[in-house]
Amino acid sequence: MQFEHSAHLRAAHPDLVAGVVQATGITATADVRQRAAGHLARARERLACGPESTFGEIQAWRRAYTAMGLRPTQYRCASEALLRRLRLDGELPRLHPLVDLCNAVSAAYAIPVAVLDLDRVDGDLTVRPAHGDEDYLTFAGDIEHPDPGEVTYVDAAGRAHARRWVNRQSGLSAVRADTSSVLIVAEALHADAERDVTGLVAALVADLTDGWGPPVASAVLTAATPRFTVRAAGVPGEEVAPATR
C-alpha cells in the first residue's frame, strides 16, 4: 500500500509537509495519559499568549481554505478546532488512548493529525481533489459524497476518508476499540513546517513506543520525497529518533 499526496495537490500547495507513522499492536488499554497531559500543557502555555487564530500554523491552513473557496471559520482545520475547544472548555474529550494522544499532540504542535484504521482502508491511499462520486461515511452512519474538487483522502475502492482535507475524518476508518493497525498522518503548510513536522513525528514515535511498542515505520514527506510505503507486519522501516524536550 502506498500513501501520497497527488501531484496536483502538491503543485497547488508547494509548502505542504506531511509526517507519517505506521503502528501496529494498538490496544484500547494502554495508559498514555501522562504523555498526553504533557502535550496539552504545552498547548495551554501557547494559548495563554494568544488565541489559536494567531498561530502561524493555523493561519496557513486558513489561507489554504480560503484559496479553496471555503470559509475558514466555518470549516476549521482539525488542530484549530481542538485548540479552540481546549481554550473554551479547558479539556479535550477522552475517546480512545491513541486518539486522545494524537489529539494532544495535534494541539501541542497546532498541526492537524489524522489516525486511520488500516484494516478499513482498501489499497493505496491518495490525498487529492475529489471527483464527486466517492463515498464518505459519517460518524452517524450516513453516506455523503465530497464536492467535486474538494480535497479528501481516497482509497483504491473509491471511498473518501476525510471531508475538506483536514476538517473532518470518516467514521469508516476511525479508531475503534478493536483497532490494531493504524496510519497516523500530520500535515502542515506554514513556513517552518518541515522542522515542526519532524519534531512532531519524533514525539509521536517516542509516545507510541512507550504506550504500545516501536512503530513499524515513520517518515516526513515533502515534494522531494512524497510517497510512503505501508509495510507488512514484521518488515522494518525507517525509524525516527524520539524528540527531546
Coordinates of N, CA and C in Angstrom, one line a residue:
M1 N 0.8 -1.2 0.0 CA 0.0 0.0 0.0 C 0.9 1.2 0.0
Q2 N 0.5 2.2 -0.8 CA 1.2 3.5 -0.9 C 0.3 4.6 -0.3
F3 N 0.9 5.6 0.4 CA 0.3 6.8 0.8 C 1.0 8.0 0.2
E4 N 0.3 8.9 -0.5 CA 0.9 10.1 -1.0 C -0.2 11.1 -1.3
H5 N 0.3 12.4 -1.5 CA -0.5 13.5 -2.0 C -0.3 13.6 -3.5
S6 N -1.4 13.8 -4.2 CA -1.4 13.9 -5.6 C -0.5 15.0 -6.1
A7 N 0.1 14.9 -7.3 CA 0.9 15.9 -7.9 C 0.2 17.2 -8.0
H8 N -1.1 17.1 -8.4 CA -2.0 18.3 -8.5 C -2.0 19.1 -7.2
L9 N -2.2 18.3 -6.1 CA -2.4 19.0 -4.8 C -1.0 19.6 -4.3
R10 N 0.0 18.9 -4.6 CA 1.3 19.5 -4.2 C 1.7 20.7 -5.0
A11 N 1.3 20.7 -6.3 CA 1.5 21.9 -7.1 C 0.7 23.1 -6.6
A12 N -0.5 22.8 -6.1 CA -1.3 23.9 -5.5 C -0.8 24.4 -4.2
H13 N -0.1 23.5 -3.4 CA 0.3 23.8 -2.1 C 1.8 23.3 -1.9
P14 N 2.7 24.1 -2.5 CA 4.1 23.7 -2.6 C 4.8 23.6 -1.2
D15 N 4.2 24.3 -0.2 CA 4.8 24.2 1.1 C 4.4 23.1 2.0
L16 N 3.5 22.2 1.4 CA 3.0 21.1 2.2 C 4.1 20.1 2.6
V17 N 4.0 19.8 3.9 CA 4.9 18.8 4.5 C 4.0 17.8 5.3
A18 N 4.2 16.5 5.2 CA 3.4 15.6 5.9 C 4.3 14.6 6.7
G19 N 3.9 14.3 7.9 CA 4.6 13.3 8.7 C 3.7 12.1 8.8
V20 N 4.3 10.9 8.6 CA 3.5 9.7 8.6 C 4.1 8.7 9.5
V21 N 3.3 8.0 10.3 CA 3.8 7.0 11.2 C 2.8 5.8 11.1
Q22 N 3.4 4.6 10.9 CA 2.6 3.4 10.8 C 2.9 2.6 12.1
A23 N 1.8 2.2 12.8 CA 2.0 1.5 14.0 C 1.0 0.3 14.1
T24 N 1.5 -0.8 14.7 CA 0.6 -2.0 14.9 C 0.6 -2.3 16.4
G25 N -0.2 -3.3 16.8 CA -0.3 -3.7 18.2 C -1.0 -2.7 19.1
I26 N -1.8 -1.8 18.4 CA -2.6 -0.8 19.2 C -3.7 -1.5 20.0
T27 N -3.9 -1.1 21.2 CA -5.0 -1.6 22.1 C -5.6 -0.4 22.7
A28 N -6.8 -0.6 23.3 CA -7.5 0.4 23.9 C -7.2 0.5 25.4
T29 N -6.3 -0.3 25.9 CA -6.0 -0.4 27.3 C -4.7 0.3 27.7
A30 N -3.9 0.8 26.8 CA -2.7 1.5 27.1 C -2.9 2.7 27.9
D31 N -2.0 3.1 28.8 CA -2.1 4.3 29.6 C -1.1 5.3 29.1
V32 N -1.6 6.3 28.3 CA -0.7 7.3 27.8 C -1.1 8.7 28.3
R33 N -1.8 8.7 29.4 CA -2.4 9.9 30.0 C -1.3 10.9 30.4
Q34 N -0.2 10.4 30.9 CA 0.8 11.3 31.3 C 1.5 12.0 30.1
R35 N 1.7 11.3 29.1 CA 2.3 11.8 27.9 C 1.3 12.8 27.2
A36 N 0.1 12.4 27.1 CA -0.9 13.4 26.6 C -1.0 14.6 27.4
A37 N -1.0 14.5 28.7 CA -1.0 15.7 29.6 C 0.1 16.6 29.3
G38 N 1.3 16.1 29.1 CA 2.4 16.9 28.8 C 2.2 17.7 27.5
H39 N 1.7 17.1 26.5 CA 1.4 17.8 25.2 C 0.3 18.9 25.4
L40 N -0.7 18.6 26.2 CA -1.8 19.6 26.5 C -1.2 20.7 27.3
A41 N -0.3 20.5 28.2 CA 0.3 21.6 28.9 C 1.0 22.5 28.0
R42 N 1.7 22.0 27.0 CA 2.4 22.8 26.0 C 1.4 23.6 25.2
A43 N 0.3 23.0 24.9 CA -0.7 23.8 24.1 C -1.3 24.9 25.0
R44 N -1.6 24.6 26.3 CA -2.2 25.6 27.1 C -1.2 26.8 27.3
E45 N 0.1 26.5 27.4 CA 1.1 27.6 27.5 C 1.0 28.5 26.4
R46 N 0.9 27.9 25.2 CA 0.9 28.8 24.0 C -0.4 29.6 23.9
L47 N -1.6 28.9 24.3 CA -2.8 29.6 24.3 C -2.9 30.8 25.3
A48 N -2.1 30.6 26.3 CA -2.0 31.7 27.3 C -1.5 33.0 26.7
C49 N -0.7 32.9 25.6 CA -0.1 34.0 25.0 C -1.0 34.6 23.9
G50 N -2.1 33.9 23.5 CA -3.0 34.4 22.5 C -3.8 33.3 21.9
P51 N -4.9 33.6 21.3 CA -5.8 32.6 20.7 C -5.2 31.9 19.6
E52 N -5.8 30.7 19.3 CA -5.2 29.8 18.2 C -5.3 30.5 16.9
S53 N -6.2 31.4 16.6 CA -6.3 32.1 15.3 C -5.0 32.9 15.0
T54 N -4.2 33.2 16.0 CA -3.0 34.0 15.8 C -1.8 33.1 15.5
F55 N -1.9 31.8 15.6 CA -0.8 30.9 15.4 C -0.5 30.8 13.9
G56 N 0.8 30.8 13.6 CA 1.2 30.8 12.2 C 0.8 29.5 11.5
E57 N 0.8 28.4 12.2 CA 0.3 27.1 11.7 C -1.1 27.1 11.3
I58 N -2.0 27.8 12.1 CA -3.4 27.8 11.8 C -3.7 28.8 10.7
Q59 N -3.0 30.0 10.7 CA -3.2 31.0 9.7 C -2.8 30.4 8.3
A60 N -1.8 29.5 8.2 CA -1.5 28.9 6.9 C -2.7 28.0 6.4
W61 N -3.3 27.3 7.3 CA -4.4 26.5 6.9 C -5.6 27.4 6.5
R62 N -5.8 28.5 7.3 CA -6.9 29.4 6.9 C -6.7 30.0 5.5
R63 N -5.5 30.3 5.2 CA -5.2 30.8 3.8 C -5.5 29.7 2.8
A64 N -5.1 28.5 3.1 CA -5.4 27.4 2.1 C -6.8 27.2 1.9
Y65 N -7.6 27.2 3.0 CA -9.1 27.0 2.9 C -9.7 28.2 2.1
T66 N -9.2 29.4 2.4 CA -9.8 30.5 1.6 C -9.5 30.3 0.1
A67 N -8.3 29.9 -0.2 CA -7.9 29.6 -1.6 C -8.7 28.5 -2.2
M68 N -9.2 27.6 -1.4 CA -10.0 26.5 -1.9 C -11.5 26.9 -2.0
G69 N -11.8 28.1 -1.7 CA -13.2 28.6 -1.7 C -14.0 28.3 -0.5
L70 N -13.4 28.0 0.6 CA -14.1 27.6 1.9 C -13.9 28.7 2.9
R71 N -14.9 28.9 3.7 CA -14.8 29.9 4.8 C -14.0 29.2 5.9
P72 N -12.9 29.7 6.3 CA -12.0 29.1 7.3 C -12.6 29.1 8.7
T73 N -13.5 30.0 9.0 CA -14.1 30.0 10.3 C -15.4 29.1 10.3
Q74 N -15.8 28.6 9.2 CA -16.9 27.6 9.1 C -16.3 26.2 9.1
Y75 N -15.3 26.0 8.4 CA -14.6 24.7 8.3 C -13.2 24.9 8.8
R76 N -13.0 24.7 10.1 CA -11.7 24.8 10.7 C -10.9 23.5 10.5
C77 N -9.6 23.7 10.3 CA -8.8 22.5 10.3 C -8.8 21.9 11.7
A78 N -8.5 20.6 11.7 CA -8.7 19.8 13.0 C -8.0 20.3 14.1
S79 N -6.7 20.8 13.9 CA -5.9 21.3 15.1 C -6.5 22.6 15.6
E80 N -7.0 23.5 14.7 CA -7.7 24.7 15.2 C -8.9 24.4 16.0
A81 N -9.7 23.4 15.6 CA -10.9 23.0 16.3 C -10.6 22.5 17.7
L82 N -9.5 21.7 17.8 CA -9.1 21.1 19.1 C -8.6 22.2 20.0
L83 N -7.7 23.1 19.5 CA -7.2 24.2 20.3 C -8.4 25.2 20.7
R84 N -9.3 25.4 19.9 CA -10.5 26.2 20.3 C -11.2 25.6 21.4
R85 N -11.4 24.3 21.3 CA -12.2 23.6 22.4 C -11.4 23.6 23.7
L86 N -10.1 23.4 23.6 CA -9.2 23.4 24.7 C -9.3 24.8 25.4
R87 N -9.2 25.8 24.6 CA -9.3 27.2 25.2 C -10.6 27.5 25.8
L88 N -11.7 27.0 25.2 CA -13.0 27.3 25.7 C -13.5 26.4 26.9
D89 N -13.1 25.1 26.8 CA -13.6 24.1 27.7 C -12.5 23.7 28.8
G90 N -11.3 24.0 28.5 CA -10.2 23.7 29.4 C -9.7 22.2 29.2
E91 N -10.4 21.4 28.5 CA -10.0 20.0 28.4 C -10.5 19.5 27.0
L92 N -10.0 18.3 26.6 CA -10.4 17.7 25.3 C -11.1 16.4 25.7
P93 N -12.1 16.0 25.0 CA -12.8 14.7 25.3 C -11.9 13.5 25.2
R94 N -12.2 12.5 26.1 CA -11.4 11.3 26.0 C -12.2 10.2 25.3
L95 N -11.6 9.7 24.2 CA -12.2 8.8 23.3 C -11.6 7.4 23.3
H96 N -10.3 7.3 23.1 CA -9.5 6.1 22.9 C -8.1 6.6 23.2
P97 N -7.3 5.8 23.9 CA -5.9 6.2 24.3 C -5.1 6.8 23.1
L98 N -5.2 6.1 21.9 CA -4.4 6.6 20.8 C -5.0 7.9 20.2
V99 N -6.3 8.0 20.1 CA -6.9 9.2 19.7 C -6.7 10.4 20.6
D100 N -6.8 10.1 21.9 CA -6.5 11.1 22.9 C -5.1 11.6 22.8
L101 N -4.1 10.7 22.6 CA -2.7 11.1 22.5 C -2.5 11.9 21.2
C102 N -3.1 11.5 20.1 CA -2.8 12.2 18.9 C -3.5 13.6 18.9
N103 N -4.7 13.7 19.5 CA -5.3 15.0 19.7 C -4.5 15.9 20.5
A104 N -3.8 15.4 21.6 CA -3.0 16.2 22.4 C -1.7 16.7 21.6
V105 N -1.2 15.8 20.8 CA 0.0 16.1 20.0 C -0.4 17.2 19.0
S106 N -1.6 17.0 18.4 CA -2.1 18.0 17.4 C -2.2 19.4 18.0
A107 N -2.8 19.4 19.3 CA -2.9 20.7 19.9 C -1.6 21.3 20.3
A108 N -0.6 20.5 20.7 CA 0.7 21.0 21.1 C 1.4 21.6 20.0
Y109 N 1.3 21.0 18.8 CA 2.0 21.5 17.6 C 1.2 22.3 16.7
A110 N -0.1 22.4 17.0 CA -1.1 23.2 16.2 C -1.1 22.7 14.7
I111 N -0.9 21.4 14.6 CA -0.9 20.7 13.3 C -1.9 19.6 13.2
P112 N -2.8 19.6 12.2 CA -3.8 18.5 12.1 C -3.1 17.1 12.1
V113 N -3.7 16.2 12.8 CA -3.2 14.8 12.9 C -4.4 13.9 12.7
A114 N -4.3 13.1 11.7 CA -5.4 12.1 11.4 C -4.9 10.7 11.8
V115 N -5.8 9.9 12.3 CA -5.4 8.5 12.6 C -6.4 7.6 11.9
L116 N -5.9 6.7 11.0 CA -6.8 5.9 10.2 C -6.5 4.4 10.5
D117 N -7.6 3.7 10.7 CA -7.5 2.2 10.9 C -7.2 1.6 9.6
L118 N -6.0 1.0 9.5 CA -5.5 0.4 8.2 C -6.4 -0.7 7.7
D119 N -7.0 -1.4 8.6 CA -7.9 -2.6 8.2 C -9.1 -2.1 7.5
R120 N -9.4 -0.8 7.5 CA -10.6 -0.3 6.9 C -10.2 0.6 5.7
V121 N -9.0 0.6 5.3 CA -8.5 1.3 4.1 C -8.2 0.3 3.0
D122 N -8.7 0.4 1.8 CA -8.6 -0.5 0.8 C -7.5 -0.1 -0.3
G123 N -6.4 -0.7 -0.2 CA -5.3 -0.4 -1.2 C -4.7 1.0 -1.0
D124 N -4.1 1.5 -2.1 CA -3.4 2.8 -2.0 C -4.3 3.9 -1.5
L125 N -3.7 4.9 -0.8 CA -4.5 6.0 -0.2 C -3.8 7.3 -0.7
T126 N -4.6 8.1 -1.4 CA -4.1 9.3 -2.0 C -4.9 10.5 -1.5
V127 N -4.2 11.5 -1.2 CA -4.9 12.8 -0.8 C -5.0 13.6 -2.1
R128 N -6.2 13.9 -2.5 CA -6.4 14.5 -3.9 C -7.7 15.2 -3.9
P129 N -7.9 16.0 -4.9 CA -9.3 16.6 -5.2 C -10.3 15.5 -5.5
A130 N -11.4 15.6 -5.0 CA -12.5 14.5 -5.2 C -13.1 14.7 -6.6
H131 N -13.5 13.5 -7.1 CA -14.3 13.6 -8.4 C -15.7 13.9 -8.1
G132 N -16.2 13.6 -6.9 CA -17.6 13.8 -6.5 C -18.4 12.6 -6.4
D133 N -17.8 11.4 -6.8 CA -18.6 10.2 -6.7 C -18.0 9.3 -5.6
E134 N -17.1 9.8 -4.8 CA -16.5 9.0 -3.7 C -17.5 8.9 -2.6
D135 N -17.5 7.8 -1.9 CA -18.4 7.5 -0.7 C -17.7 7.9 0.6
Y136 N -18.3 8.7 1.4 CA -17.8 9.1 2.7 C -18.8 8.7 3.7
L137 N -18.4 8.0 4.7 CA -19.3 7.5 5.8 C -19.2 8.5 7.0
T138 N -20.3 9.1 7.4 CA -20.2 9.9 8.5 C -20.2 9.1 9.8
F139 N -20.0 9.8 10.9 CA -20.0 9.1 12.2 C -21.4 8.7 12.6
A140 N -22.4 9.3 12.0 CA -23.8 8.9 12.2 C -24.2 7.8 11.4
G141 N -23.4 7.3 10.4 CA -23.7 6.2 9.6 C -24.3 6.6 8.2
D142 N -24.3 7.8 7.9 CA -24.9 8.3 6.6 C -23.7 8.3 5.6
I143 N -24.1 8.2 4.3 CA -23.2 8.3 3.2 C -23.3 9.7 2.6
E144 N -22.2 10.3 2.5 CA -22.1 11.6 1.8 C -21.1 11.5 0.6
H145 N -21.1 12.4 -0.3 CA -20.2 12.5 -1.4 C -19.5 13.8 -1.4
P146 N -18.2 13.8 -1.3 CA -17.5 15.1 -1.3 C -17.8 15.9 -2.6
D147 N -17.7 17.2 -2.5 CA -18.0 18.0 -3.7 C -16.8 17.8 -4.7
P148 N -17.1 17.9 -6.0 CA -16.0 17.8 -6.9 C -15.0 18.9 -6.7
G149 N -13.7 18.5 -6.6 CA -12.6 19.4 -6.3 C -12.3 19.5 -4.9
E150 N -13.1 19.0 -4.0 CA -12.9 19.1 -2.6 C -11.7 18.1 -2.2
V151 N -10.8 18.5 -1.4 CA -9.6 17.7 -1.1 C -10.1 16.6 -0.1
T152 N -9.7 15.4 -0.3 CA -10.0 14.3 0.6 C -9.0 13.2 0.4
Y153 N -9.1 12.2 1.3 CA -8.2 11.0 1.3 C -9.1 9.9 0.5
V154 N -8.6 9.4 -0.5 CA -9.3 8.4 -1.3 C -8.5 7.1 -1.4
D155 N -9.2 6.0 -1.1 CA -8.5 4.7 -1.3 C -8.9 4.1 -2.6
A156 N -8.3 2.9 -2.9 CA -8.5 2.2 -4.2 C -9.9 1.8 -4.5
A157 N -10.8 1.7 -3.4 CA -12.2 1.4 -3.6 C -13.0 2.6 -3.8
G158 N -12.4 3.8 -3.9 CA -13.2 5.0 -4.2 C -13.9 5.5 -2.9
R159 N -13.4 5.1 -1.8 CA -14.0 5.6 -0.5 C -13.2 6.8 0.0
A160 N -13.9 7.8 0.4 CA -13.3 9.0 1.0 C -13.2 8.9 2.5
H161 N -12.0 9.2 3.0 CA -11.7 9.0 4.4 C -11.6 10.4 5.1
A162 N -12.0 11.4 4.4 CA -12.0 12.8 5.0 C -12.9 13.7 4.3
R163 N -13.3 14.8 4.9 CA -14.0 15.9 4.2 C -13.2 17.1 4.4
R164 N -13.2 17.9 3.3 CA -12.5 19.2 3.3 C -11.1 19.1 3.9
W165 N -10.3 18.1 3.4 CA -8.9 17.8 3.7 C -8.7 17.5 5.2
V166 N -8.4 18.5 6.0 CA -8.1 18.2 7.4 C -9.2 18.7 8.3
N167 N -10.5 18.8 7.8 CA -11.6 19.3 8.6 C -12.3 18.2 9.4
R168 N -12.5 17.1 8.7 CA -13.3 16.0 9.4 C -12.9 14.7 8.8
Q169 N -12.7 13.7 9.7 CA -12.3 12.3 9.3 C -13.6 11.5 9.0
S170 N -13.4 10.4 8.4 CA -14.5 9.4 8.1 C -14.8 8.5 9.3
G171 N -16.1 8.2 9.5 CA -16.4 7.2 10.5 C -15.9 5.8 10.1
L172 N -15.7 5.6 8.8 CA -15.3 4.2 8.4 C -14.0 3.8 8.9
S173 N -13.0 4.7 8.8 CA -11.6 4.4 9.2 C -11.2 4.9 10.6
A174 N -12.2 5.4 11.3 CA -11.9 5.9 12.7 C -11.5 4.8 13.6
V175 N -10.7 5.2 14.6 CA -10.2 4.2 15.5 C -11.3 3.7 16.4
R176 N -11.3 2.4 16.6 CA -12.3 1.7 17.4 C -11.6 0.9 18.5
A177 N -12.4 0.3 19.4 CA -11.9 -0.5 20.5 C -11.0 -1.6 20.0
D178 N -11.4 -2.2 18.8 CA -10.7 -3.3 18.3 C -9.6 -3.0 17.2
T179 N -9.3 -1.7 17.0 CA -8.3 -1.2 16.1 C -6.9 -1.7 16.6
S180 N -6.2 -2.3 15.6 CA -4.8 -2.7 16.0 C -3.7 -2.2 15.1
S181 N -4.0 -1.7 13.9 CA -3.1 -1.2 13.0 C -3.5 0.1 12.4
V182 N -2.6 1.1 12.5 CA -3.0 2.5 12.1 C -2.0 3.2 11.3
L183 N -2.5 4.1 10.5 CA -1.6 5.1 9.8 C -1.9 6.5 10.4
I184 N -0.9 7.1 10.9 CA -1.1 8.5 11.5 C -0.5 9.5 10.6
V185 N -1.2 10.5 10.2 CA -0.8 11.5 9.2 C -0.9 12.9 9.8
A186 N 0.2 13.6 9.8 CA 0.2 15.0 10.2 C 0.5 15.9 9.0
E187 N -0.2 17.0 8.8 CA 0.0 17.8 7.6 C 0.1 19.3 8.0
A188 N 1.1 20.0 7.4 CA 1.3 21.4 7.7 C 1.7 22.1 6.5
L189 N 1.4 23.4 6.5 CA 1.7 24.3 5.4 C 2.4 25.6 5.7
H190 N 2.8 25.8 7.0 CA 3.4 27.0 7.4 C 4.9 27.0 7.1
A191 N 5.5 28.2 7.4 CA 6.9 28.4 6.9 C 7.9 27.4 7.5
D192 N 7.7 27.0 8.8 CA 8.6 26.1 9.4 C 8.1 24.6 9.5
A193 N 7.2 24.3 8.5 CA 6.5 23.0 8.5 C 7.5 21.8 8.6
E194 N 8.5 21.8 7.8 CA 9.4 20.6 7.8 C 10.0 20.4 9.2
R195 N 10.5 21.5 9.8 CA 11.1 21.4 11.1 C 10.1 20.9 12.2
D196 N 8.9 21.5 12.1 CA 7.9 21.2 13.2 C 7.3 19.8 13.0
V197 N 7.1 19.4 11.7 CA 6.5 18.1 11.5 C 7.6 17.0 11.8
T198 N 8.8 17.3 11.6 CA 9.9 16.4 12.0 C 9.9 16.2 13.5
G199 N 9.7 17.3 14.3 CA 9.6 17.2 15.7 C 8.4 16.5 16.2
L200 N 7.3 16.7 15.5 CA 6.0 16.0 15.8 C 6.1 14.5 15.6
V201 N 6.7 14.1 14.5 CA 6.8 12.7 14.2 C 7.7 12.0 15.3
A202 N 8.8 12.7 15.6 CA 9.7 12.1 16.6 C 9.1 12.0 18.0
A203 N 8.2 13.0 18.3 CA 7.5 12.9 19.6 C 6.5 11.8 19.6
L204 N 5.8 11.6 18.4 CA 4.8 10.5 18.3 C 5.5 9.1 18.4
V205 N 6.7 9.0 17.8 CA 7.4 7.8 17.8 C 7.7 7.4 19.3
A206 N 8.2 8.4 20.1 CA 8.5 8.2 21.5 C 7.3 7.8 22.3
D207 N 6.2 8.5 22.0 CA 4.9 8.3 22.7 C 4.4 6.9 22.4
L208 N 4.4 6.5 21.1 CA 3.9 5.2 20.7 C 4.8 4.1 21.3
T209 N 6.1 4.3 21.3 CA 7.0 3.3 21.8 C 6.7 3.0 23.3
D210 N 6.4 4.1 24.0 CA 6.2 4.0 25.5 C 4.8 3.3 25.7
G211 N 3.8 3.6 24.9 CA 2.5 3.1 25.1 C 2.2 1.7 24.5
W212 N 2.8 1.5 23.3 CA 2.4 0.2 22.6 C 3.6 -0.5 22.0
G213 N 4.7 0.1 22.0 CA 5.9 -0.5 21.3 C 6.3 0.3 20.1
P214 N 7.5 0.1 19.6 CA 8.0 0.9 18.5 C 7.1 0.8 17.3
P215 N 6.9 1.9 16.6 CA 6.1 1.9 15.4 C 6.8 1.1 14.3
V216 N 6.1 0.6 13.3 CA 6.6 -0.1 12.2 C 7.6 0.8 11.3
A217 N 7.1 2.0 11.1 CA 7.9 2.9 10.2 C 7.4 4.3 10.4
S218 N 8.2 5.3 10.0 CA 7.8 6.7 10.1 C 8.6 7.4 9.0
A219 N 8.1 8.6 8.6 CA 8.8 9.4 7.6 C 8.2 10.8 7.6
V220 N 9.0 11.7 7.0 CA 8.5 13.0 6.7 C 8.5 13.2 5.2
L221 N 7.3 13.5 4.7 CA 7.1 13.6 3.2 C 7.1 15.1 2.8
T222 N 7.9 15.3 1.7 CA 8.0 16.6 1.1 C 7.8 16.4 -0.4
A223 N 8.0 17.5 -1.2 CA 7.9 17.4 -2.6 C 9.0 16.5 -3.2
A224 N 10.2 16.5 -2.5 CA 11.3 15.6 -2.9 C 11.1 14.2 -2.6
T225 N 10.4 13.9 -1.5 CA 10.1 12.5 -1.1 C 8.6 12.4 -0.7
P226 N 7.8 12.3 -1.7 CA 6.3 12.5 -1.5 C 5.5 11.2 -1.1
R227 N 6.2 10.0 -1.2 CA 5.4 8.8 -1.0 C 5.9 8.0 0.2
F228 N 5.0 7.3 0.8 CA 5.2 6.4 2.0 C 4.7 5.1 1.7
T229 N 5.5 4.0 1.9 CA 5.0 2.7 1.6 C 4.7 2.0 3.0
V230 N 3.4 1.6 3.1 CA 2.9 1.0 4.3 C 3.5 -0.5 4.2
R231 N 4.2 -0.9 5.3 CA 4.9 -2.1 5.3 C 4.0 -3.2 5.9
A232 N 4.3 -4.4 5.5 CA 3.6 -5.6 6.1 C 4.2 -5.8 7.5
A233 N 3.4 -6.4 8.4 CA 3.9 -6.7 9.7 C 5.2 -7.4 9.7
G234 N 6.1 -6.9 10.6 CA 7.4 -7.6 10.7 C 8.5 -7.1 9.8
V235 N 8.1 -6.2 8.8 CA 9.1 -5.6 7.9 C 9.5 -4.3 8.5
P236 N 10.8 -4.1 8.8 CA 11.3 -2.9 9.4 C 11.2 -1.7 8.5
G237 N 11.1 -0.5 9.0 CA 11.1 0.7 8.2 C 12.0 1.7 8.8
E238 N 12.0 2.9 8.3 CA 12.8 4.0 8.7 C 12.4 4.4 10.1
E239 N 13.2 4.5 11.1 CA 12.9 4.9 12.4 C 13.3 6.4 12.6
V240 N 12.6 7.1 13.4 CA 12.9 8.5 13.8 C 13.2 8.5 15.2
A241 N 14.3 9.2 15.6 CA 14.7 9.2 17.0 C 13.7 10.0 17.8
P242 N 13.4 9.6 19.0 CA 12.5 10.3 19.9 C 12.9 11.7 20.1
A243 N 11.9 12.6 20.2 CA 12.2 14.0 20.4 C 12.7 14.2 21.9
T244 N 13.5 15.2 22.1 CA 13.9 15.6 23.4 C 13.3 16.9 23.8
R245 N 12.7 17.0 24.9 CA 12.1 18.3 25.3 C 12.5 18.7 26.7

